[in-house]
PDB file of C-alpha atoms in Angstrom:
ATOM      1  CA  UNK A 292      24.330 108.147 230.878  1.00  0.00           C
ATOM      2  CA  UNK A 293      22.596 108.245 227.727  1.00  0.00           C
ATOM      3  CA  UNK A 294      23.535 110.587 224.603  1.00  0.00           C
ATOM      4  CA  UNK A 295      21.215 112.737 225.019  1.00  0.00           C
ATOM      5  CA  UNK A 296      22.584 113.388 229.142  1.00  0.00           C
ATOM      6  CA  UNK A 297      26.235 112.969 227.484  1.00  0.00           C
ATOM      7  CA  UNK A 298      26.027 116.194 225.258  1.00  0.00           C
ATOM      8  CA  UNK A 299      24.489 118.112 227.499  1.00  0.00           C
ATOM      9  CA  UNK A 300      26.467 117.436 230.506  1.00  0.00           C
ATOM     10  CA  UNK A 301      29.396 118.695 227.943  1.00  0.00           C
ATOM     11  CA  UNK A 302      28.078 121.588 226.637  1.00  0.00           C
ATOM     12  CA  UNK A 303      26.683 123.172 229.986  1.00  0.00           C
ATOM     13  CA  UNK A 304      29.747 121.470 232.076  1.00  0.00           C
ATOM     14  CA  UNK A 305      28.043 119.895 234.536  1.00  0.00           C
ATOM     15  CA  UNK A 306      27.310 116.755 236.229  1.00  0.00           C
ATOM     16  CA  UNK A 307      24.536 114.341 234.958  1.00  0.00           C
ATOM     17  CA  UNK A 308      22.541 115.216 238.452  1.00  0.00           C
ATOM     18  CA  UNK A 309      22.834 118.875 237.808  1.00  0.00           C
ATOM     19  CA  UNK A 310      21.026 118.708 234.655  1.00  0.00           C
ATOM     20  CA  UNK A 311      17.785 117.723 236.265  1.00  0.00           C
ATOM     21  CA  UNK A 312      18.458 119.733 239.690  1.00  0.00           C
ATOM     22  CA  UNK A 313      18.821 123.388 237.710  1.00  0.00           C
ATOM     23  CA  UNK A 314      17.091 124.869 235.038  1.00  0.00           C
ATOM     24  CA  UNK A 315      19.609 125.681 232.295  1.00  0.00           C
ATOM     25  CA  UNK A 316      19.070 127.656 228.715  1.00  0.00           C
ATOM     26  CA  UNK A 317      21.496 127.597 225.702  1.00  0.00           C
ATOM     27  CA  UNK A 318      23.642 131.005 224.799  1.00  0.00           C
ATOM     28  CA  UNK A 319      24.833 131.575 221.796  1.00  0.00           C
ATOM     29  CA  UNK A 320      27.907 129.825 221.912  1.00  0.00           C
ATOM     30  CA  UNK A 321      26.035 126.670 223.649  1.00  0.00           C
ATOM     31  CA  UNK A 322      23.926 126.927 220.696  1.00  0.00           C
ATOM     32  CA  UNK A 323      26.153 127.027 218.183  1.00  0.00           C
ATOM     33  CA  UNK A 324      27.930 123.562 219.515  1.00  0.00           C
ATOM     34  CA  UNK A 325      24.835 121.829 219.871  1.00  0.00           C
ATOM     35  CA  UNK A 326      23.201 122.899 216.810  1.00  0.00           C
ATOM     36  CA  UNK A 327      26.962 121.750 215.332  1.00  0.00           C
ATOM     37  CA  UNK A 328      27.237 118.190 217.163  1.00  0.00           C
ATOM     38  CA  UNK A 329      23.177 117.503 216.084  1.00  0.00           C
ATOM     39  CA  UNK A 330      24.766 117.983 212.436  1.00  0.00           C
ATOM     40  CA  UNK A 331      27.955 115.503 212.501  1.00  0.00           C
ATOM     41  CA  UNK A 332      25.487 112.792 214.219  1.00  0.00           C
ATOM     42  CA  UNK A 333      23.167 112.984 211.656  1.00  0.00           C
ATOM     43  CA  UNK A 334      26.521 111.988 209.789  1.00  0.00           C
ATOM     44  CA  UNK A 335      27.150 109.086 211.501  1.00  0.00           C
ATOM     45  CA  UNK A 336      29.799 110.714 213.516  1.00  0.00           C
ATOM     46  CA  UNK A 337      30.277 109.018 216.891  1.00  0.00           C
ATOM     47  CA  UNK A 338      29.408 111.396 219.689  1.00  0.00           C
ATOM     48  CA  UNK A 339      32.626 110.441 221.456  1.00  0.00           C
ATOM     49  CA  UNK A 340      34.865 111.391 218.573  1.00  0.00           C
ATOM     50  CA  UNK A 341      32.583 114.819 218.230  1.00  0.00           C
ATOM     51  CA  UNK A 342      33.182 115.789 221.708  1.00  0.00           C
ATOM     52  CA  UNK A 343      36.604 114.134 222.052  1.00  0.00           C
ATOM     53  CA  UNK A 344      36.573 112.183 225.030  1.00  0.00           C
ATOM     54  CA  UNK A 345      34.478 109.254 226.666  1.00  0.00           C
ATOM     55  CA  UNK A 346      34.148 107.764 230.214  1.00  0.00           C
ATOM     56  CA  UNK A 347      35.443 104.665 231.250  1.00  0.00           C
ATOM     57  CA  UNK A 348      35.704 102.754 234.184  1.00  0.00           C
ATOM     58  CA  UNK A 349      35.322 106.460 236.085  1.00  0.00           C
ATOM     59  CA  UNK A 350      38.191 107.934 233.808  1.00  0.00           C
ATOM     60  CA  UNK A 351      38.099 110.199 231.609  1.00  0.00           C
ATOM     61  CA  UNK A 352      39.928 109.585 227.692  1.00  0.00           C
ATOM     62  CA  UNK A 353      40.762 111.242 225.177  1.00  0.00           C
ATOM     63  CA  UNK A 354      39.222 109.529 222.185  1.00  0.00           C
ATOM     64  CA  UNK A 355      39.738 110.680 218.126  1.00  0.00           C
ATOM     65  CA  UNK A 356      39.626 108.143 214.890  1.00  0.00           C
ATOM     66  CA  UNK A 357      43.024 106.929 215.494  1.00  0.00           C
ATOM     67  CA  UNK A 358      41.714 104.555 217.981  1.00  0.00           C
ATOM     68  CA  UNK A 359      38.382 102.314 218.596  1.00  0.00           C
ATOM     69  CA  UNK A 360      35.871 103.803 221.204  1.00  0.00           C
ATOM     70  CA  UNK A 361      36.371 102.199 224.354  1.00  0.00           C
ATOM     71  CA  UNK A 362      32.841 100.076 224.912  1.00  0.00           C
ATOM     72  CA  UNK A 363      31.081  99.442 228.593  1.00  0.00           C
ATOM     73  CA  UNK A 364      31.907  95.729 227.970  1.00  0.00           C
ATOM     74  CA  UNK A 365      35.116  96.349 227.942  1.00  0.00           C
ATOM     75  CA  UNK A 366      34.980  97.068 231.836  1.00  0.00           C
ATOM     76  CA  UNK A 367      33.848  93.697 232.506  1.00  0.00           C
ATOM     77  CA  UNK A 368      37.778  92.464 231.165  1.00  0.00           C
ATOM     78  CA  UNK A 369      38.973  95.283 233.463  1.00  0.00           C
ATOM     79  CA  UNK A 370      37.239  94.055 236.364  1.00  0.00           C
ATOM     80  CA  UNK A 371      37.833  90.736 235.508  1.00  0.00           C
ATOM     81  CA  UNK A 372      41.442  91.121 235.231  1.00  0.00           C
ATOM     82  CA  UNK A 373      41.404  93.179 239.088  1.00  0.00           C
ATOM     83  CA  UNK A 374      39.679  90.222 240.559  1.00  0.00           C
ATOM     84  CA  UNK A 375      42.842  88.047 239.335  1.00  0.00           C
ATOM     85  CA  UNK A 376      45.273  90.340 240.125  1.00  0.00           C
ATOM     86  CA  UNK A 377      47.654  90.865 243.541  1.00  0.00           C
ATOM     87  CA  UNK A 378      51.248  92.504 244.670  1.00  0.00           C
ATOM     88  CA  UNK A 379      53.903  93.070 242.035  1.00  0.00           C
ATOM     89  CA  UNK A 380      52.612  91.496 238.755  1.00  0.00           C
ATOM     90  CA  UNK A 381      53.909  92.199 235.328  1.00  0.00           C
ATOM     91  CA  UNK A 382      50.986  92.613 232.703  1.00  0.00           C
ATOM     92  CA  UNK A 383      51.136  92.764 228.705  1.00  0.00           C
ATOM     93  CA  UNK A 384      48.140  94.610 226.738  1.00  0.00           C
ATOM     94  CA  UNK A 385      47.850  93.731 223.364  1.00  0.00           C
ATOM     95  CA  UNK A 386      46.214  95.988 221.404  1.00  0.00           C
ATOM     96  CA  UNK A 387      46.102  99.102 223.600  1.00  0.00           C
ATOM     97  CA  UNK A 388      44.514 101.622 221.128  1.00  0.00           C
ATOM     98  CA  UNK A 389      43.577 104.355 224.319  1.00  0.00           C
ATOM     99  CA  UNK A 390      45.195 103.195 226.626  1.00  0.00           C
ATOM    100  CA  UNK A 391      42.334 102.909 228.215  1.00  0.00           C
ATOM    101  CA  UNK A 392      42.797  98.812 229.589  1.00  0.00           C
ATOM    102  CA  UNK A 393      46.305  99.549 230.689  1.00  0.00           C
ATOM    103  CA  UNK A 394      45.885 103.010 232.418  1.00  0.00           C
ATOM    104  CA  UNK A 395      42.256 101.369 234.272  1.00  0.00           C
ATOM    105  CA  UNK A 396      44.403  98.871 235.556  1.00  0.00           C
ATOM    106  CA  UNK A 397      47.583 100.972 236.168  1.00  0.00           C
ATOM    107  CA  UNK A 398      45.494 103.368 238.479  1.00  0.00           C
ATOM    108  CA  UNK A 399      43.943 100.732 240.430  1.00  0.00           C
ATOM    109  CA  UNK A 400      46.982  98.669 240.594  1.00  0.00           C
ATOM    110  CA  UNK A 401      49.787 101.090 241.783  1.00  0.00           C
ATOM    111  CA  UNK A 402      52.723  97.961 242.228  1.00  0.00           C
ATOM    112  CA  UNK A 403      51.482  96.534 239.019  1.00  0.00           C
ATOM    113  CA  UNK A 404      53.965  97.011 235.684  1.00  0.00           C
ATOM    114  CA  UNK A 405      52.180  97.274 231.992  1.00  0.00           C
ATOM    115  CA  UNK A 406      53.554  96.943 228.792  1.00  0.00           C
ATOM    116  CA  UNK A 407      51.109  97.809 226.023  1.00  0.00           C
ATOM    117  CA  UNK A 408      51.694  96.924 222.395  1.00  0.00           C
ATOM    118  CA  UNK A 409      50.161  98.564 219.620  1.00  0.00           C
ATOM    119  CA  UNK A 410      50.557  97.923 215.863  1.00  0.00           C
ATOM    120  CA  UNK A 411      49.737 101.668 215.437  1.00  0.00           C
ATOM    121  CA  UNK A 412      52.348 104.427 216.272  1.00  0.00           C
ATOM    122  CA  UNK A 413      49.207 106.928 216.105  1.00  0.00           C
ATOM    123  CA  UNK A 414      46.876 105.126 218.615  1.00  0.00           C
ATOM    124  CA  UNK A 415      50.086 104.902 220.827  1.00  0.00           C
ATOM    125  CA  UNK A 416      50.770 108.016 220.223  1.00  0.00           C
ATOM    126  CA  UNK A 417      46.956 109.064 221.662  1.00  0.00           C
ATOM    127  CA  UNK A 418      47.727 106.282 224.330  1.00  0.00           C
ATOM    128  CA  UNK A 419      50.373 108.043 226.026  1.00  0.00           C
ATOM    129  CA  UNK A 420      48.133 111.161 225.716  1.00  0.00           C
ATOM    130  CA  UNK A 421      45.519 109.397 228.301  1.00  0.00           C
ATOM    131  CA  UNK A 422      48.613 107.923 230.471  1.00  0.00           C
ATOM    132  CA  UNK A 423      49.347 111.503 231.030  1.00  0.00           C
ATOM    133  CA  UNK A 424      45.609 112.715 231.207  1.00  0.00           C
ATOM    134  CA  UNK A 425      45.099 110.046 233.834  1.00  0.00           C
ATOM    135  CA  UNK A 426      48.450 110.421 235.492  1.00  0.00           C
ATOM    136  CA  UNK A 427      49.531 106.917 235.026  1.00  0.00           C
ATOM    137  CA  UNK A 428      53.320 107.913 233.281  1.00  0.00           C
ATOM    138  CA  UNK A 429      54.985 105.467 236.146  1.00  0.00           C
ATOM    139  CA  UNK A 430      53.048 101.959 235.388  1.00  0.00           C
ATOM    140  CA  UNK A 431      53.174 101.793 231.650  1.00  0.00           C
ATOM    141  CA  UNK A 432      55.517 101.032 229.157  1.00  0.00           C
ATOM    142  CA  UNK A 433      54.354 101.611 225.190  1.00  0.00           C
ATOM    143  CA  UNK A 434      55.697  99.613 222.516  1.00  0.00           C
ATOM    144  CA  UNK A 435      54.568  99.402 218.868  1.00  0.00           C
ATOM    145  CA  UNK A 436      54.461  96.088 217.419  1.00  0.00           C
ATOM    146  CA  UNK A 437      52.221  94.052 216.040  1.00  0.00           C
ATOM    147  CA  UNK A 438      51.345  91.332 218.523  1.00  0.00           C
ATOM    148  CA  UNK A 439      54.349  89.684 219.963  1.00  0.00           C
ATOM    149  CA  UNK A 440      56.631  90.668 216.993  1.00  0.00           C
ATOM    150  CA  UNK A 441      58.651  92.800 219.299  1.00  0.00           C
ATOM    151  CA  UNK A 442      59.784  89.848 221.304  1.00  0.00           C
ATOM    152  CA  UNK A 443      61.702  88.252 218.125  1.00  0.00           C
ATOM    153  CA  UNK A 444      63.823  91.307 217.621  1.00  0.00           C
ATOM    154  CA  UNK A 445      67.771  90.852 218.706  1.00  0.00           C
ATOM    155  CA  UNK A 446      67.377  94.367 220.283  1.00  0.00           C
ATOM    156  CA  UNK A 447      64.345  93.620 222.503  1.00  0.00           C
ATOM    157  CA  UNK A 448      63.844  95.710 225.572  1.00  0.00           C
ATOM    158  CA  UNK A 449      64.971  92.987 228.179  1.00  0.00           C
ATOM    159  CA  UNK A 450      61.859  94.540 230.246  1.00  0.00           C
ATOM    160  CA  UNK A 451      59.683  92.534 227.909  1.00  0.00           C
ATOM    161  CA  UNK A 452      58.434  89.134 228.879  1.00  0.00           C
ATOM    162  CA  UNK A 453      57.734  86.991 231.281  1.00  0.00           C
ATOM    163  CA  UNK A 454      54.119  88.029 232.595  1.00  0.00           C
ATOM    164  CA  UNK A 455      51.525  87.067 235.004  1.00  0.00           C
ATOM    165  CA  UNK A 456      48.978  88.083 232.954  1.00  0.00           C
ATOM    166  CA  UNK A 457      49.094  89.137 229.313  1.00  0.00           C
ATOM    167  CA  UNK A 458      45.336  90.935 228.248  1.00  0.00           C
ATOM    168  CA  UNK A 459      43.451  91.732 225.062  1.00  0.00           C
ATOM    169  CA  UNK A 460      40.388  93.316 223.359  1.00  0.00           C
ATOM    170  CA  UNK A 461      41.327  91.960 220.133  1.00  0.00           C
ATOM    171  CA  UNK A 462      40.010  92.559 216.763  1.00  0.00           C
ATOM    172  CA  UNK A 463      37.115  90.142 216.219  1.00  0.00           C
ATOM    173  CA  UNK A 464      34.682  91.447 213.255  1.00  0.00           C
ATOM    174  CA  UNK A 465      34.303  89.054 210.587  1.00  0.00           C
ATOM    175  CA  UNK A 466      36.040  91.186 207.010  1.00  0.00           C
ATOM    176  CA  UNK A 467      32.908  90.470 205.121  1.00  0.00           C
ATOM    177  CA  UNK A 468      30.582  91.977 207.715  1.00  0.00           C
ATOM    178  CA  UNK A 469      32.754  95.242 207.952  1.00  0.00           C
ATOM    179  CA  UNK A 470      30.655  97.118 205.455  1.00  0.00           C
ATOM    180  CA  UNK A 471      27.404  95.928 206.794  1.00  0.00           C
ATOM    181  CA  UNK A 472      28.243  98.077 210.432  1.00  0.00           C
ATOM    182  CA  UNK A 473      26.429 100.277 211.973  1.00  0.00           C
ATOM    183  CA  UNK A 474      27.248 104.095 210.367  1.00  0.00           C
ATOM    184  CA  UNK A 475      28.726 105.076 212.853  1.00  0.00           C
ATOM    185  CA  UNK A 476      31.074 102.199 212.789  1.00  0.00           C
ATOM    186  CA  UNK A 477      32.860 102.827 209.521  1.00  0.00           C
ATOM    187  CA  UNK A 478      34.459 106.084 211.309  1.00  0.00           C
ATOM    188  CA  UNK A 479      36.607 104.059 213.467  1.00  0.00           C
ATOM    189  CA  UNK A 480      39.764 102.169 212.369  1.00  0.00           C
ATOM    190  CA  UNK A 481      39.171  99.262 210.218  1.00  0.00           C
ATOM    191  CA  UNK A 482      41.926  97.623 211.709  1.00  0.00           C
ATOM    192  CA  UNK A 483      40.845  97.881 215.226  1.00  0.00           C
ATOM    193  CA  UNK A 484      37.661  95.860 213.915  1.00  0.00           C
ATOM    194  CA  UNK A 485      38.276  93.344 211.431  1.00  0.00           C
ATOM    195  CA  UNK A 486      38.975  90.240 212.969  1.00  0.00           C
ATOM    196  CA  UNK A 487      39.602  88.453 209.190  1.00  0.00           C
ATOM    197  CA  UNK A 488      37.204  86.013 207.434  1.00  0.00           C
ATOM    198  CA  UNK A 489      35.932  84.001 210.363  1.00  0.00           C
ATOM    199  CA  UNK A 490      36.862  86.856 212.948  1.00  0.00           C
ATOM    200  CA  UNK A 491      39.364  84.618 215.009  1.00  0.00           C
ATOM    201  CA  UNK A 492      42.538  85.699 213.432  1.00  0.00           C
ATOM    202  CA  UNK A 493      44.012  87.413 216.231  1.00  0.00           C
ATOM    203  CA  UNK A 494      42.833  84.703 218.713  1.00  0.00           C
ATOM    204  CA  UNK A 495      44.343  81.880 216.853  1.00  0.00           C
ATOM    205  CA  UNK A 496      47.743  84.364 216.801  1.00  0.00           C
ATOM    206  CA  UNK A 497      47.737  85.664 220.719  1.00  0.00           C
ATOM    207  CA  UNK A 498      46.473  82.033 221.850  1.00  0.00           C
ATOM    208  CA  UNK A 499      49.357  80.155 219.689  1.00  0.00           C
ATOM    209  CA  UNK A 500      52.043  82.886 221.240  1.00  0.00           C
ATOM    210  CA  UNK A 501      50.961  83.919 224.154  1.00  0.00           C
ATOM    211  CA  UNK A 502      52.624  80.418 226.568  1.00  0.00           C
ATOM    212  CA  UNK A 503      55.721  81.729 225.461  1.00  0.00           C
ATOM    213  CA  UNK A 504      55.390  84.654 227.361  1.00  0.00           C
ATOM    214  CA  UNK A 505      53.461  83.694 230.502  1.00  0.00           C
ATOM    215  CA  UNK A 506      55.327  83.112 234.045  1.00  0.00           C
ATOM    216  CA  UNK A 507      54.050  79.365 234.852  1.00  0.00           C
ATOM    217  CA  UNK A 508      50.658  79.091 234.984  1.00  0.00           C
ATOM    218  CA  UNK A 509      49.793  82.747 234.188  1.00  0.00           C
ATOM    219  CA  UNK A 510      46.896  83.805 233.046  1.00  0.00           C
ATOM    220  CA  UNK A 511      45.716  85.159 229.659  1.00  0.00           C
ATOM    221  CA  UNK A 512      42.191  87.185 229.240  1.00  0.00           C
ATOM    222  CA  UNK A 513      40.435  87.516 226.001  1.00  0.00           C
ATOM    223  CA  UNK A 514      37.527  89.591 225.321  1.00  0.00           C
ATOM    224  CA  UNK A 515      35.408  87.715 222.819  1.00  0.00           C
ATOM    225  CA  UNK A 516      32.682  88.650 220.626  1.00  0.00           C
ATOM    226  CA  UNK A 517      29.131  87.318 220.456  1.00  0.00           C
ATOM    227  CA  UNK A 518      28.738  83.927 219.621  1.00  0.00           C
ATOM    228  CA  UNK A 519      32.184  82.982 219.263  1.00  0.00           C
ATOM    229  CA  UNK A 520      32.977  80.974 222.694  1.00  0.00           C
ATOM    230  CA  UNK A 521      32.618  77.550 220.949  1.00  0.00           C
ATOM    231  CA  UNK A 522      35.236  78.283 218.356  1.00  0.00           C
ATOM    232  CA  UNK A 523      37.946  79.762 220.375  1.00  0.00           C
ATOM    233  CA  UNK A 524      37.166  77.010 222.620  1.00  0.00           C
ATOM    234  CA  UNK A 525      38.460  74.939 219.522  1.00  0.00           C
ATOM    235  CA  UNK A 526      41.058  76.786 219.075  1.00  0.00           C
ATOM    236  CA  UNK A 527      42.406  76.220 222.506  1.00  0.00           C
ATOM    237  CA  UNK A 528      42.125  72.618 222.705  1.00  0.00           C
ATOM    238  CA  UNK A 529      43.835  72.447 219.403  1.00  0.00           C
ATOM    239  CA  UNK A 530      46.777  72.112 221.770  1.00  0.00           C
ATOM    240  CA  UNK A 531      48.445  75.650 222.724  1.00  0.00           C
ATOM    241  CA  UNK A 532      49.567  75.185 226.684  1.00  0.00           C
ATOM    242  CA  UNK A 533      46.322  76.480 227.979  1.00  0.00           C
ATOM    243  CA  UNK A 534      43.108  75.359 230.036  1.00  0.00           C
ATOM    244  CA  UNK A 535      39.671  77.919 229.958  1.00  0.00           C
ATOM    245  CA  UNK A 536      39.210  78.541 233.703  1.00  0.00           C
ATOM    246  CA  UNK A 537      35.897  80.380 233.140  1.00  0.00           C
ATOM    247  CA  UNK A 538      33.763  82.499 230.295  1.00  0.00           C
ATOM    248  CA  UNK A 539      32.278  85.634 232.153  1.00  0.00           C
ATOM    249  CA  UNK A 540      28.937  87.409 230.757  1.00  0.00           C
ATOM    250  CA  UNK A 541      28.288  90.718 230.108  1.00  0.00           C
ATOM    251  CA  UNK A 542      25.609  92.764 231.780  1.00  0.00           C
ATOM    252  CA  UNK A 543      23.049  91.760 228.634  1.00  0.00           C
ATOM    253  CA  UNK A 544      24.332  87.885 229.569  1.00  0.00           C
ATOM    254  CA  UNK A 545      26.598  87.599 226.244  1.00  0.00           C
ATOM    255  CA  UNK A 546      29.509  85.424 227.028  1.00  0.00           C
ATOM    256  CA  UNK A 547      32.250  88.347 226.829  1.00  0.00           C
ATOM    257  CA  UNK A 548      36.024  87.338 228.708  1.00  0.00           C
ATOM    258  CA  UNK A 549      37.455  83.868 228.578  1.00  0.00           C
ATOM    259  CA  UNK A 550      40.157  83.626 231.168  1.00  0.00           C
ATOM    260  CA  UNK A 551      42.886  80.944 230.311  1.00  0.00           C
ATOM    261  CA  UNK A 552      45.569  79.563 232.700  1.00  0.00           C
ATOM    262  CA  UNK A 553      48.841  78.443 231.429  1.00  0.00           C
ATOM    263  CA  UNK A 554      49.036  74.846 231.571  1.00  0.00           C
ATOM    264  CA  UNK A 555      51.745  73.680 233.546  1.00  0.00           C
ATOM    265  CA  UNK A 556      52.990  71.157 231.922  1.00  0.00           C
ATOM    266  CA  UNK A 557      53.339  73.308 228.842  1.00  0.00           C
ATOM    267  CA  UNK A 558      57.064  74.266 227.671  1.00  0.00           C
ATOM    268  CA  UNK A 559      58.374  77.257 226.094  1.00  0.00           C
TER     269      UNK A 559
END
């Protein structure tokens, strides 16, 4: 839908069809909203944070500025990872924010067990909001840590490790080009967007890590920004126990998941 059908379908409560099959007029208190969301987007505000929820992949989440907006791209890992995935698998998201990878999956994948990690006890905090919203409590398992830190700890959860497939929307926003965003941008969590000086922090971190973790020859899924396929190709062949099985394109044709297999001949 676009915005415009967004806000409206909100404030009259109604389906994007029945905009167009009924004629509707504003009361006061419809007014009042509308006239009040026109305001905070010509603020910048994101109109997902305004009305405080967003769509995505046909579920609904709650969505506030402790967590990044869940994007349409971000589907395309979702589907991605359902294509890949069979029976009783153990998954690992990195970098939940929402919640909205894990509980996708978790709903569409009733055998499947998730961990999510986040670095951020408020996004988890929102996270377990939308695994209740979406009634996905059974599936997922939350964890705050950042990255795989939570795996070095004496006192780990002995639940953790050992995955099929480990998945991530990482971070991947150059630092410098942080204040050049978009407006509406700079009202989501820095940290959920800055990727450091080249953008490939957290790529070189989950791609170094993330053998260690993996079942043999499971599978790790990246979502990866524009233009930056040739360097995390790099930092793969660097030597890090994986091969790229295949680079899927968004619906604009940007190069958008990378899907790795654990090498089999690497060693933990």
């Amino acid at each position: 839908m676009t915005e415009k059908e967004i806000l409206l379908s909100s404030i009259f409560n109604c389906s994007r069809s029945a905009l167009y099959s009924q004629e509707w007029s504003l009361n006061a208190e419809q007014a009042k909203k509308l006239s009040e969301t026109l305001f905070l987007r010509s603020q910048g505000v994101p109109l997902q944070y305004i009305l405080g929820e967003v769509e995505f992949f046909g579920l609904v989440f709650k969505v506030d500025q402790r967590v990044l907006i869940p994007r349409p791209e971000t589907e395309i890992l979702v589907e991605t990872v359902l294509k890949s995935a069979a029976g009783q698998m153990k998954m690992l998201d990195i970098g939940t924010g929402s919640g909205c990878i894990a509980v996708s999956l978790a709903k569409f994948l009733p055998e499947v067990q998730i961990d999510a990690l986040d670095v951020s006890p408020e996004a988890l905090s929102l996270a377990k909001e939308n695994v209740r919203r979406n009634s996905a409590d059974k599936n997922i398992n939350f964890v705050q840590s950042d990255l795989f830190s939570v795996f070095k700890k004496n006192n780990v959860n002995n639940r953790l490790g050992n995955y099929d497939i480990i998945i991530s929307n990482p971070p991947y926003v150059r630092s410098g080009d942080i204040n050049g965003l978009q407006k509406e941008l700079k009202y989501e969590p820095g940290m959920a967007l800055d990727g450091g000086g080249d953008g490939l922090d957290f790529y070189r971190r989950i791609i170094a890590e993330a053998g260690n973790f993996l079942k043999k020859e499971g599978r790790l899924f990246l979502e990866i920004g524009f233009g930056q396929r040739e360097d995390i190709e790099k930092i793969v062949s660097a030597g890090n126990g994986f091969i790229i099985e295949e680079i899927i394109r968004d619906y604009s044709g940007i190069e958008r998941v990378m899907i790795m297999r654990r090498d089999g001949k690497f060693s933990n």
